[in-house]
CSV table of C-alpha atoms and ligand atoms in Angstrom, one decimal:
chain,number,residue,atom,x,y,z
A,1,MET,CA,48.4,-21.5,-82.5
A,2,LYS,CA,47.9,-21.8,-86.2
A,3,PHE,CA,48.2,-18.4,-88.5
A,4,TYR,CA,46.2,-18.0,-91.1
A,5,SER,CA,46.6,-15.2,-94.3
A,6,THR,CA,45.0,-12.1,-93.9
A,7,ASN,CA,44.0,-12.6,-97.7
A,8,ASN,CA,42.2,-16.3,-97.0
A,9,THR,CA,41.8,-17.3,-93.3
A,10,SER,CA,41.0,-20.8,-94.3
A,11,HIS,CA,44.6,-21.2,-95.3
A,12,GLN,CA,46.5,-22.0,-92.0
A,13,VAL,CA,49.6,-22.7,-91.3
A,14,SER,CA,51.8,-23.8,-88.0
A,15,PHE,CA,54.1,-20.9,-86.5
A,16,LYS,CA,57.1,-23.0,-88.0
A,17,GLU,CA,56.0,-22.7,-91.8
A,18,ALA,CA,55.0,-19.1,-90.9
A,19,VAL,CA,58.3,-17.9,-90.0
A,20,PHE,CA,60.0,-19.6,-92.6
A,21,ASN,CA,57.7,-18.9,-95.1
A,22,SER,CA,57.7,-15.4,-94.1
A,23,MET,CA,55.0,-14.3,-96.8
A,24,PRO,CA,52.0,-16.5,-97.5
A,25,GLN,CA,51.9,-17.5,-101.4
A,26,ASP,CA,48.9,-15.5,-101.8
A,27,ARG,CA,50.8,-12.2,-100.5
A,28,GLY,CA,48.8,-11.9,-97.5
A,29,LEU,CA,50.8,-11.6,-94.0
A,30,TYR,CA,50.3,-13.8,-91.3
A,31,MET,CA,48.3,-13.5,-88.4
A,32,PRO,CA,47.5,-15.8,-85.4
A,33,VAL,CA,44.0,-17.0,-86.2
A,34,GLN,CA,42.8,-16.3,-82.6
A,35,ILE,CA,44.0,-13.5,-80.9
A,36,PRO,CA,44.3,-14.3,-77.0
A,37,ARG,CA,42.9,-11.9,-74.3
A,38,LEU,CA,45.8,-12.2,-71.4
A,39,ASP,CA,43.8,-13.1,-68.1
A,40,GLU,CA,42.8,-10.2,-65.6
A,41,LYS,CA,45.2,-11.1,-62.8
A,42,PHE,CA,48.2,-11.1,-65.3
A,43,LEU,CA,46.9,-7.5,-66.8
A,44,ASN,CA,46.0,-5.9,-63.4
A,45,ASN,CA,49.6,-6.8,-61.5
A,46,LEU,CA,51.7,-6.2,-64.7
A,47,ASP,CA,53.9,-4.1,-62.3
A,48,GLY,CA,55.2,-7.2,-60.3
A,49,TYR,CA,56.9,-8.7,-63.4
A,50,THR,CA,59.8,-8.2,-65.1
A,51,LEU,CA,60.5,-7.5,-69.0
A,52,PRO,CA,61.4,-11.4,-69.4
A,53,GLU,CA,58.6,-12.7,-67.6
A,54,ILE,CA,56.3,-10.5,-69.2
A,55,ALA,CA,57.7,-11.5,-72.4
A,56,PHE,CA,57.4,-15.1,-71.5
A,57,HIS,CA,53.7,-14.8,-70.9
A,58,VAL,CA,52.5,-13.0,-73.7
A,59,ALA,CA,54.8,-15.3,-76.3
A,60,LYS,CA,53.0,-18.4,-74.3
A,61,ASN,CA,49.3,-16.9,-74.7
A,62,LEU,CA,50.3,-16.7,-78.5
A,63,LEU,CA,52.4,-19.3,-79.7
A,64,GLY,CA,50.5,-22.2,-77.2
A,65,ASP,CA,52.7,-25.3,-77.6
A,66,ASP,CA,54.7,-24.3,-80.6
A,67,ILE,CA,57.8,-24.1,-78.7
A,68,PRO,CA,57.9,-25.9,-75.4
A,69,ASP,CA,58.4,-24.0,-72.2
A,70,GLY,CA,61.6,-24.6,-71.0
A,71,ASP,CA,62.9,-23.6,-74.9
A,72,LEU,CA,60.6,-20.6,-75.3
A,73,ARG,CA,61.9,-19.0,-71.8
A,74,THR,CA,66.0,-20.0,-73.1
A,75,ILE,CA,64.8,-17.6,-76.5
A,76,ILE,CA,63.7,-15.0,-74.5
A,77,HIS,CA,66.5,-14.7,-72.0
A,78,ASP,CA,68.9,-14.9,-74.5
A,79,ALA,CA,67.2,-12.6,-76.9
A,80,ILE,CA,65.9,-9.9,-74.7
A,81,ASN,CA,68.6,-9.4,-72.9
A,82,PHE,CA,68.4,-5.7,-72.4
A,83,TYR,CA,66.4,-2.9,-71.0
A,84,ALA,CA,63.4,-0.7,-72.4
A,85,PRO,CA,63.0,1.7,-69.9
A,86,VAL,CA,60.6,4.5,-69.6
A,87,VAL,CA,61.9,8.1,-69.0
A,88,SER,CA,60.0,10.8,-67.9
A,89,LEU,CA,60.6,14.1,-69.7
A,90,GLU,CA,57.9,16.3,-68.3
A,91,ASP,CA,54.5,15.9,-66.8
A,92,SER,CA,52.7,13.4,-69.1
A,93,VAL,CA,55.6,13.3,-71.7
A,94,ASN,CA,57.3,10.2,-71.4
A,95,VAL,CA,60.0,8.6,-73.7
A,96,LEU,CA,60.1,4.7,-74.3
A,97,GLU,CA,63.5,4.1,-75.1
A,98,LEU,CA,63.7,1.2,-77.5
A,99,TRP,CA,67.6,1.3,-78.4
A,100,HIS,CA,69.5,-0.4,-75.4
A,101,GLY,CA,70.0,-3.6,-77.4
A,102,PRO,CA,73.4,-4.1,-79.9
A,103,SER,CA,72.1,-2.4,-82.9
A,104,LEU,CA,70.6,0.4,-80.8
A,105,ALA,CA,67.5,0.4,-82.7
A,106,PHE,CA,64.2,-0.9,-81.4
A,107,LYS,CA,64.5,-3.7,-84.5
A,108,ASP,CA,66.8,-5.2,-82.1
A,109,PHE,CA,63.8,-7.1,-80.4
A,110,GLY,CA,62.5,-8.2,-83.7
A,111,ALA,CA,65.5,-9.4,-85.1
A,112,ARG,CA,66.9,-11.5,-82.0
A,113,PHE,CA,64.1,-13.2,-81.4
A,114,MET,CA,63.6,-14.0,-84.7
A,115,SER,CA,66.6,-15.3,-85.8
A,116,ARG,CA,67.1,-17.3,-82.6
A,117,VAL,CA,63.5,-19.2,-83.6
A,118,MET,CA,64.4,-19.7,-86.6
A,119,SER,CA,67.8,-21.5,-85.7
A,120,TYR,CA,65.5,-23.3,-82.6
A,121,PHE,CA,63.4,-24.6,-86.0
A,122,LEU,CA,66.3,-25.8,-87.6
A,123,GLN,CA,66.7,-29.4,-87.3
A,124,GLU,CA,70.0,-30.9,-87.0
A,125,GLY,CA,71.6,-32.2,-90.0
A,126,GLU,CA,69.3,-29.6,-92.2
A,127,LYS,CA,70.7,-27.1,-94.7
A,128,GLN,CA,72.3,-23.9,-93.6
A,129,LEU,CA,69.8,-21.1,-93.5
A,130,ASP,CA,70.7,-18.5,-95.9
A,131,VAL,CA,69.0,-15.0,-94.8
A,132,LEU,CA,68.7,-12.3,-97.6
A,133,VAL,CA,68.3,-8.8,-96.4
A,134,ALA,CA,68.0,-5.4,-98.2
A,135,THR,CA,68.5,-2.1,-95.8
A,136,SER,CA,68.1,1.5,-95.5
A,137,GLY,CA,70.3,1.4,-92.6
A,138,ASP,CA,68.5,-0.1,-89.4
A,139,THR,CA,67.1,-3.5,-90.5
A,140,GLY,CA,70.8,-4.9,-91.4
A,141,GLY,CA,72.4,-3.8,-88.5
A,142,ALA,CA,69.7,-5.4,-86.1
A,143,VAL,CA,69.7,-8.4,-88.1
A,144,ALA,CA,73.6,-8.9,-88.8
A,145,LEU,CA,73.9,-8.6,-84.9
A,146,GLY,CA,71.1,-10.7,-83.9
A,147,PHE,CA,72.1,-13.5,-86.3
A,148,LEU,CA,75.9,-13.4,-85.4
A,149,GLY,CA,77.1,-16.5,-84.1
A,150,VAL,CA,73.7,-18.0,-84.4
A,151,PRO,CA,74.3,-21.9,-85.8
A,152,ASN,CA,73.7,-23.0,-88.9
A,153,THR,CA,72.9,-19.9,-90.4
A,154,ARG,CA,74.4,-17.0,-92.6
A,155,VAL,CA,73.3,-13.6,-93.4
A,156,THR,CA,73.7,-11.2,-96.5
A,157,ILE,CA,73.1,-7.9,-96.3
A,158,LEU,CA,72.7,-5.4,-99.2
A,159,TYR,CA,73.3,-1.5,-98.5
A,160,PRO,CA,73.1,1.4,-100.7
A,161,LYS,CA,76.2,2.6,-101.2
A,162,GLY,CA,77.3,5.7,-99.1
A,163,LYS,CA,73.6,6.1,-97.9
A,164,VAL,CA,74.1,4.9,-94.6
A,165,SER,CA,75.4,6.6,-91.6
A,166,GLY,CA,78.9,6.0,-90.7
A,167,ILE,CA,77.8,3.7,-87.5
A,168,GLN,CA,75.2,2.0,-89.4
A,169,GLU,CA,78.1,0.9,-91.8
A,170,LEU,CA,80.3,-0.3,-89.0
A,171,GLN,CA,77.5,-2.5,-87.8
A,172,LEU,CA,77.1,-4.2,-90.9
A,173,THR,CA,80.5,-4.4,-92.4
A,174,THR,CA,82.9,-5.5,-88.9
A,175,ASN,CA,81.0,-8.7,-88.0
A,176,GLY,CA,83.2,-11.0,-89.7
A,177,GLN,CA,81.8,-15.2,-89.0
A,178,ASN,CA,78.5,-16.0,-90.2
A,179,ILE,CA,77.8,-12.3,-91.7
A,180,ARG,CA,78.7,-10.7,-94.8
A,181,ALA,CA,77.7,-7.3,-96.3
A,182,ILE,CA,77.6,-6.0,-100.0
A,183,GLU,CA,77.6,-2.3,-100.5
A,184,ILE,CA,75.5,-1.9,-104.1
A,185,ASP,CA,75.9,1.1,-106.2
A,186,GLY,CA,72.5,2.2,-106.6
A,187,THR,CA,69.6,3.0,-103.9
A,188,PHE,CA,68.3,1.1,-101.5
A,189,ASP,CA,65.2,0.3,-103.8
A,190,ASP,CA,67.9,-1.5,-106.2
A,191,CYS,CA,69.2,-3.6,-103.1
A,192,GLN,CA,65.5,-4.6,-102.3
A,193,ALA,CA,65.0,-5.6,-106.2
A,194,LEU,CA,68.0,-7.5,-106.5
A,195,VAL,CA,67.1,-9.5,-103.2
A,196,LYS,CA,63.5,-9.9,-104.5
A,197,GLN,CA,64.9,-11.2,-107.4
A,198,ALA,CA,67.2,-14.0,-105.8
A,199,PHE,CA,64.3,-15.1,-103.8
A,200,THR,CA,62.5,-16.2,-107.3
A,201,ASP,CA,65.6,-17.6,-108.9
A,202,PRO,CA,65.2,-20.7,-109.5
A,203,GLU,CA,69.2,-22.2,-109.3
A,204,LEU,CA,70.0,-19.9,-106.1
A,205,ASN,CA,66.9,-21.7,-104.7
A,206,GLU,CA,68.1,-25.2,-105.8
A,207,LYS,CA,71.5,-24.4,-103.9
A,208,PHE,CA,71.0,-22.6,-101.2
A,209,ARG,CA,67.7,-22.5,-98.5
A,210,LEU,CA,67.1,-19.2,-98.8
A,211,THR,CA,64.9,-17.0,-96.2
A,212,SER,CA,64.0,-13.3,-95.9
A,213,ALA,CA,64.3,-11.2,-92.7
A,214,ASN,CA,62.1,-8.2,-93.4
A,215,SER,CA,59.7,-6.7,-91.0
A,216,ILE,CA,56.6,-8.9,-92.4
A,217,ASN,CA,57.9,-11.7,-90.5
A,218,ILE,CA,55.3,-12.6,-87.8
A,219,ALA,CA,58.4,-13.9,-85.3
A,220,ARG,CA,59.4,-10.0,-85.6
A,221,LEU,CA,55.8,-8.8,-85.0
A,222,ILE,CA,55.5,-10.8,-81.7
A,223,PRO,CA,58.4,-9.7,-79.5
A,224,GLN,CA,57.6,-6.0,-80.6
A,225,THR,CA,54.3,-6.6,-78.1
A,226,PHE,CA,56.5,-7.0,-75.2
A,227,TYR,CA,57.6,-3.7,-74.9
A,228,TYR,CA,54.4,-2.3,-74.8
A,229,PHE,CA,53.0,-4.3,-71.8
A,230,ASN,CA,56.4,-3.4,-70.1
A,231,ALA,CA,56.2,0.5,-70.5
A,232,TYR,CA,52.7,-0.1,-69.1
A,233,ALA,CA,54.1,-2.0,-66.0
A,234,GLN,CA,56.4,0.9,-65.5
A,235,LEU,CA,53.8,3.4,-65.3
A,236,LEU,CA,51.5,1.1,-63.2
A,237,LYS,CA,54.4,1.8,-60.8
A,238,GLN,CA,53.3,5.1,-60.8
A,239,ASN,CA,49.6,4.8,-60.4
A,240,LYS,CA,49.5,5.5,-64.2
A,241,ASP,CA,47.2,3.3,-66.0
A,242,LYS,CA,45.1,5.6,-69.0
A,243,VAL,CA,48.1,5.6,-71.5
A,244,VAL,CA,48.5,7.1,-74.8
A,245,PHE,CA,51.5,5.6,-77.2
A,246,SER,CA,52.9,7.7,-79.7
A,247,VAL,CA,54.9,5.7,-82.6
A,248,PRO,CA,57.1,6.7,-85.3
A,249,SER,CA,56.2,4.7,-88.3
A,250,GLY,CA,57.4,3.7,-91.7
A,251,ASN,CA,56.2,-0.5,-92.5
A,252,PHE,CA,53.7,-0.1,-89.5
A,253,GLY,CA,55.6,-3.0,-87.8
A,254,ASN,CA,56.1,-1.4,-84.4
A,255,ILE,CA,52.6,0.1,-84.0
A,256,GLY,CA,50.8,-2.9,-85.9
A,257,ALA,CA,52.5,-4.6,-82.6
A,258,GLY,CA,51.1,-2.2,-80.2
A,259,ILE,CA,47.6,-2.8,-81.6
A,260,LEU,CA,48.1,-6.5,-81.2
A,261,ALA,CA,48.7,-5.9,-77.2
A,262,TRP,CA,46.1,-3.8,-77.0
A,263,LYS,CA,44.0,-6.7,-78.8
A,264,MET,CA,45.3,-9.0,-76.4
A,265,GLY,CA,43.9,-6.4,-73.5
A,266,LEU,CA,46.4,-4.1,-72.9
A,267,PRO,CA,44.4,-0.9,-71.7
A,268,VAL,CA,45.8,1.8,-74.1
A,269,GLU,CA,43.5,4.9,-74.6
A,270,GLN,CA,45.1,6.2,-78.2
A,271,PHE,CA,47.3,5.2,-80.5
A,272,ILE,CA,49.1,8.0,-82.7
A,273,ALA,CA,50.7,7.0,-85.8
A,274,ALA,CA,53.5,9.5,-86.4
A,275,THR,CA,55.3,9.8,-90.1
A,276,ASN,CA,56.9,11.8,-92.3
A,277,ALA,CA,56.1,13.5,-95.4
A,278,ASN,CA,55.0,9.6,-96.5
A,279,ASP,CA,51.7,10.4,-95.1
A,280,THR,CA,49.5,7.2,-96.6
A,281,VAL,CA,48.4,6.2,-93.4
A,282,PRO,CA,47.9,9.6,-92.0
A,283,GLU,CA,45.6,10.6,-95.2
A,284,PHE,CA,43.9,7.3,-95.0
A,285,LEU,CA,42.6,7.9,-90.9
A,286,LYS,CA,41.8,11.3,-92.2
A,287,THR,CA,39.8,10.7,-95.2
A,288,GLY,CA,39.0,6.9,-95.6
A,289,ILE,CA,40.9,6.4,-98.8
A,290,TYR,CA,44.0,4.2,-98.8
A,291,GLN,CA,46.2,5.5,-101.6
A,292,ALA,CA,49.4,4.0,-101.8
A,293,LYS,CA,52.0,6.5,-102.9
A,294,PRO,CA,55.8,6.1,-104.5
A,295,SER,CA,58.3,6.7,-101.2
A,296,VAL,CA,59.7,9.9,-101.2
A,297,GLN,CA,63.2,10.8,-99.3
A,298,THR,CA,63.3,12.6,-96.3
A,299,ILE,CA,65.5,12.6,-92.9
A,300,SER,CA,64.2,10.0,-90.9
A,301,ASN,CA,64.8,7.9,-94.2
A,302,ALA,CA,63.7,4.6,-92.0
A,303,MET,CA,60.7,5.7,-92.2
A,304,ASP,CA,60.5,6.3,-96.0
A,305,VAL,CA,57.3,3.9,-96.8
A,306,GLY,CA,55.0,4.6,-99.7
A,307,ASN,CA,52.7,1.6,-99.0
A,308,PRO,CA,52.9,0.0,-95.2
A,309,SER,CA,53.5,-3.4,-95.8
A,310,ASN,CA,52.1,-4.0,-92.5
A,311,TRP,CA,49.0,-2.2,-92.7
A,312,VAL,CA,47.0,-5.4,-93.8
A,313,ARG,CA,47.6,-6.4,-90.5
A,314,ILE,CA,46.2,-3.6,-88.8
A,315,ALA,CA,43.2,-3.5,-90.9
A,316,ASP,CA,42.7,-7.5,-89.9
A,317,MET,CA,42.9,-6.4,-86.6
A,318,PHE,CA,40.0,-4.3,-86.7
A,319,LYS,CA,37.9,-6.5,-88.9
A,320,ALA,CA,36.8,-3.9,-91.6
A,321,ASP,CA,35.4,-1.8,-88.3
A,322,SER,CA,36.7,1.5,-90.0
A,323,ALA,CA,35.0,3.2,-87.4
A,324,GLU,CA,36.9,1.8,-84.6
A,325,LEU,CA,40.0,1.7,-86.3
A,326,THR,CA,40.2,5.4,-86.6
A,327,LYS,CA,39.0,6.1,-83.2
A,328,LYS,CA,41.7,3.9,-82.0
A,329,VAL,CA,44.7,5.4,-84.2
A,330,ILE,CA,45.2,8.8,-85.1
A,331,GLY,CA,47.6,9.8,-87.5
A,332,PHE,CA,50.1,12.7,-87.8
A,333,SER,CA,52.3,13.4,-90.7
A,334,TYR,CA,55.6,16.0,-90.5
A,335,THR,CA,57.9,17.8,-93.1
A,336,ASP,CA,61.7,17.5,-92.7
A,337,GLU,CA,61.9,21.3,-91.6
A,338,GLU,CA,59.1,20.5,-88.9
A,339,THR,CA,61.2,17.2,-87.6
A,340,THR,CA,64.3,19.5,-87.2
A,341,GLN,CA,62.3,22.3,-85.3
A,342,ALA,CA,61.1,19.5,-83.5
A,343,VAL,CA,64.7,17.8,-82.4
A,344,GLU,CA,65.9,21.8,-81.5
A,345,LYS,CA,63.0,21.7,-78.9
A,346,ILE,CA,63.6,18.2,-77.6
A,347,TYR,CA,67.4,19.5,-77.0
A,348,SER,CA,66.3,23.0,-75.7
A,349,ASN,CA,63.2,22.1,-73.5
A,350,TYR,CA,64.6,18.8,-71.7
A,351,ASN,CA,68.4,19.0,-72.7
A,352,TYR,CA,67.9,15.3,-74.3
A,353,VAL,CA,68.6,14.3,-77.9
A,354,VAL,CA,66.8,12.4,-80.1
A,355,CYS,CA,67.3,10.9,-83.4
A,356,PRO,CA,64.8,12.6,-86.0
A,357,HIS,CA,62.1,9.5,-86.3
A,358,THR,CA,62.0,9.8,-82.3
A,359,ALA,CA,61.4,13.5,-82.6
A,360,ILE,CA,58.7,13.1,-85.2
A,361,ALA,CA,56.6,11.0,-82.5
A,362,TRP,CA,57.3,13.4,-80.0
A,363,GLN,CA,55.8,16.1,-82.0
A,364,ALA,CA,52.7,13.8,-83.0
A,365,LEU,CA,52.1,13.5,-79.6
A,366,LYS,CA,52.1,17.2,-78.3
A,367,ASP,CA,50.2,18.0,-81.3
A,368,TRP,CA,47.6,15.4,-79.7
A,369,GLN,CA,47.7,16.8,-76.5
A,370,GLN,CA,47.3,19.9,-77.2
A,371,ASP,CA,43.3,19.2,-77.8
A,372,GLN,CA,43.0,17.1,-75.0
A,373,PRO,CA,41.6,17.9,-71.7
A,374,THR,CA,44.8,17.9,-69.2
A,375,GLY,CA,45.0,14.7,-66.9
A,376,LYS,CA,43.1,12.3,-69.4
A,377,ALA,CA,45.9,9.9,-70.4
A,378,THR,CA,49.8,9.8,-70.1
A,379,GLY,CA,51.8,10.2,-73.1
A,380,VAL,CA,54.5,7.9,-74.0
A,381,PHE,CA,56.1,8.3,-77.4
A,382,LEU,CA,58.5,5.7,-78.7
A,383,SER,CA,62.4,6.2,-79.1
A,384,THR,CA,63.3,3.9,-81.9
A,385,ALA,CA,66.7,4.7,-82.4
A,386,HIS,CA,69.7,6.1,-80.8
A,387,PRO,CA,70.5,9.7,-82.1
A,388,CYS,CA,74.2,8.6,-82.7
A,389,LYS,CA,73.2,6.6,-86.1
A,390,PHE,CA,71.9,10.0,-87.5
A,391,PRO,CA,74.4,12.2,-86.4
A,392,ASP,CA,74.3,13.9,-90.4
A,393,VAL,CA,70.9,15.4,-90.0
A,394,LEU,CA,70.7,16.6,-87.1
A,395,PRO,CA,71.4,20.2,-86.5
A,396,ASP,CA,75.2,20.9,-85.4
A,397,HIS,CA,75.0,21.8,-81.8
A,398,VAL,CA,72.3,19.0,-80.8
A,399,SER,CA,74.8,16.6,-83.0
A,400,LYS,CA,77.5,17.9,-80.9
A,401,ALA,CA,75.4,16.8,-77.6
A,402,ILE,CA,75.3,13.2,-78.4
A,403,VAL,CA,76.8,10.8,-76.2
A,404,ILE,CA,78.1,7.7,-78.0
A,405,PRO,CA,77.8,4.7,-76.6
A,406,GLU,CA,80.9,2.5,-75.6
A,407,GLU,CA,79.7,-0.3,-78.0
A,408,VAL,CA,80.3,1.5,-80.7
A,409,GLN,CA,83.3,3.3,-79.8
A,410,GLY,CA,84.9,-0.2,-80.0
A,411,LEU,CA,83.5,-0.4,-83.5
A,412,GLU,CA,85.6,2.4,-85.2
A,413,GLU,CA,88.7,0.2,-84.6
A,414,LYS,CA,87.4,-2.7,-86.4
A,415,ILE,CA,88.2,-3.0,-90.3
A,416,LYS,CA,85.3,-3.1,-93.0
A,417,HIS,CA,84.7,-5.9,-94.9
A,418,ALA,CA,82.4,-5.6,-97.6
A,419,ALA,CA,81.9,-7.1,-101.5
A,420,SER,CA,80.8,-3.8,-104.0
A,421,LEU,CA,78.8,-4.7,-106.5
A,422,GLY,CA,76.8,-2.9,-109.2
A,423,THR,CA,72.8,-3.0,-109.6
A,424,ASP,CA,72.8,-6.0,-112.1
A,425,PHE,CA,71.1,-9.1,-111.2
A,426,GLU,CA,73.4,-11.4,-113.0
A,427,GLY,CA,76.5,-9.9,-111.1
A,428,PHE,CA,74.8,-10.7,-107.6
A,429,LYS,CA,74.2,-13.9,-108.3
A,430,LYS,CA,77.8,-14.8,-109.8
A,431,TYR,CA,78.8,-13.5,-106.4
A,432,LEU,CA,76.5,-15.7,-104.1
A,433,LEU,CA,77.3,-19.2,-106.5
A,434,LYS,CA,80.7,-18.2,-106.1
A,435,ASN,CA,80.7,-17.9,-102.6
A,436,GLY,CA,78.4,-20.4,-101.6
B,1,PLP,C1,62.1,1.1,-89.2
B,1,PLP,C2,62.7,2.1,-88.1
B,1,PLP,C3,61.2,2.8,-88.1
B,1,PLP,C4,59.9,2.5,-88.5
B,1,PLP,O1,59.5,1.3,-88.0
B,1,PLP,P1,58.0,0.5,-88.7
B,1,PLP,O2,58.1,-0.7,-87.9
B,1,PLP,O3,58.5,0.2,-89.8
B,1,PLP,O4,56.7,1.1,-88.5
B,1,PLP,C5,60.6,3.9,-87.2
B,1,PLP,N1,62.4,4.5,-86.8
B,1,PLP,C6,63.4,3.8,-87.1
B,1,PLP,C7,64.7,4.2,-86.3
B,1,PLP,C8,63.2,2.7,-87.5
B,1,PLP,O5,64.7,1.6,-87.6
């Protein structure tokens, strides 16, 4: 399969090139030149396949012969080695738990698949791949644990000092091996600015083979389609074949993958884009005007994005048919206060604890269902992270009810290793050159 730039469809590259470049020079994003439609037999019998089987079939259709079957199977089995169960909370309200991977967030799907694809494409004797990543918390953990021990790669994570949760910091700083962390005395935006500048610095690019691991990489998008098919498969087993997905959204990679799955033939009645106060997309869906804004800080901080980078992919998939887009995707946005109330309601209604991002998706699903004739479609909201990653923003009585997963308990005993730097680029550059 070839991939084109959303800014210039005649600019086409191989999958390998799209993975290592992340972003085309023209600042569009890579998309498959043709979105394949999966065969009816597969789609109608999804409930007969396991998650890795589904993943292979979907990836094979998207990638063609870019990776031979045997190697693709190995990559998938190694990357997607955890479950994504659909759990019923009440009639027509189900949660798709995407946090059973090592970093306890859905980003494990993308990061683990991408790291193995990159490692696969690195030929023997090639220069080590240096992954630079800025994180507000979740991305760094997924990328660190995704690349941990992957041969011929090294990851450098920049995170804002004092602005990630305790568990997130442990996931970033206790890995050792090919992973190193730097705490920056600044904000997430400062971290991102340092990484961006590094990519344009001639001296650093001369010395290192730099690559980014952010959510615009096509190798992160593709594996996120797998769990939509797999969720549908689980519902088919209960004879439910009409589904609506509510997706907590920041950079819109997660919901973009869902829309890609739908384009490939997955029957989805409706997508709900659920955001916090960063409501650029819900506003667009309401008014037809896309107005990027500076991001505002919220308690669901993994979604604090004022100009979602994956939106161009979604627009591209609808080929500017905005009537179809606004029919298929509906937006809801919530304040922090409403988010906290949703966390409390979910806890008191179902005795179930969610992270603030997940709570927003639940609330959006409930609000959407309110206006629908009952029995129209089965609701699924995506749970993007385990609540133990965000204990400080949950109400105390809910936070106390969190059951900390075993993997995390082990982390507490490990020693934190992180360099400390300021926000000036020269200091960061010196660090990279000195520790090359
Ligand atoms: C990254 C993240 C999101 C936002 O996902 P996008 O793909 O950027 O829309 C939502 N929730 C959590 C917990 C995240 O880590």
